[in-house]
Amino acid sequence: MGVGAGGSRVVDLALACHPAPAVAVTVFAIAMAAGADAPLATTALVGAAVLAGQLSVGWSNDWIDADRDAAVGRTDKPVGAGRLAVRTVRTAALSAAAACVVLSLALGWRAGLVHLATVASAWAYNVRLKSTVWSWAPYAFSFGFLPLAIALALPGSPVAAWWAMAGGALLGIGAHGANVVPDLQDDQTTGVRGLPHRVGGTATSIGTALALVAATLLVVLAPPGPPRAAAAAALVLAVGLTIVGTVLALGGGRHRLPFLFAIAVAAVDVVLLVMSDWVVG
């Protein structure tokens, strides 16, 4: 009986970390580091630091939003549903944050400080900015500067190309919109009024699509030289994924498919980055 209860708590703790974006961002970071010919140890350390940061962000979100999630009956949130104690997820969030500090600084002080700034930005969203007109800004900052953190961790501390950072920022804005739209009604009920809540679901979904397409166009057209045939094919794929995700979002409902399609577009863009010379110096 005790083993079963413990196993259930582990599962709920895993669900509370927002596993889809946590795993996706970690895999993207590993792919970018490996694609830039980082040593195996550096690639592994990048993955560990990014994963720790993502875990801290996901768990802090469910810790901070526990009362809100309970108020609207979010059965998909283990803390809000009462299956997981607030103190458990708070301890997990703070432990992951401490691990993130150590792992990030192990990448070097430049890369470490930039990565910690991206994680702090995401925490700022959870703590306060999600309820303001600047709700999009932490996403843009965190996703925009993640390529720089990864580049600085490479031998010689090069930097990321401007278009890689701008593309990341646009992906972040798109991810914000796709993630928030299903929860607009619940958020407004509990007093959360970020930019998507102020402009409405339709405008947010259209803005999300434009941001995702703009990000892909940037990573296809901005690198030096003519676009490769594979890059053009990836652009078509990304646009198709964006269209499907947008249609689903405009159709209403509380499903997470539009957000998963946004993650898929981000995956296409990461492949395009790996194919290009996104590291400078």
mmCIF file of N, CA and C in Angstrom, residues 6 99 151 179 248 254:
data_model
loop_
_atom_site.group_PDB
_atom_site.id
_atom_site.type_symbol
_atom_site.label_atom_id
_atom_site.label_comp_id
_atom_site.label_asym_id
_atom_site.label_seq_id
_atom_site.Cartn_x
_atom_site.Cartn_y
_atom_site.Cartn_z
ATOM 1 N N GLY A 6 3.462 5.882 -2.690
ATOM 2 C CA GLY A 6 4.691 6.587 -3.046
ATOM 3 C C GLY A 6 4.859 6.700 -4.539
ATOM 4 N N ALA A 99 19.914 23.354 -7.745
ATOM 5 C CA ALA A 99 20.712 22.525 -8.656
ATOM 6 C C ALA A 99 21.013 23.287 -9.945
ATOM 7 N N ALA A 151 25.601 28.932 -26.577
ATOM 8 C CA ALA A 151 26.799 29.299 -27.341
ATOM 9 C C ALA A 151 27.954 29.649 -26.404
ATOM 10 N N ASN A 179 -0.009 28.429 -25.151
ATOM 11 C CA ASN A 179 -0.146 27.826 -23.829
ATOM 12 C C ASN A 179 -1.292 28.434 -23.030
ATOM 13 N N LEU A 248 -7.197 24.662 -34.678
ATOM 14 C CA LEU A 248 -7.638 23.999 -33.445
ATOM 15 C C LEU A 248 -7.883 25.017 -32.335
ATOM 16 N N ARG A 254 -10.595 23.249 -24.404
ATOM 17 C CA ARG A 254 -9.514 23.393 -23.434
ATOM 18 C C ARG A 254 -8.380 22.412 -23.694
#
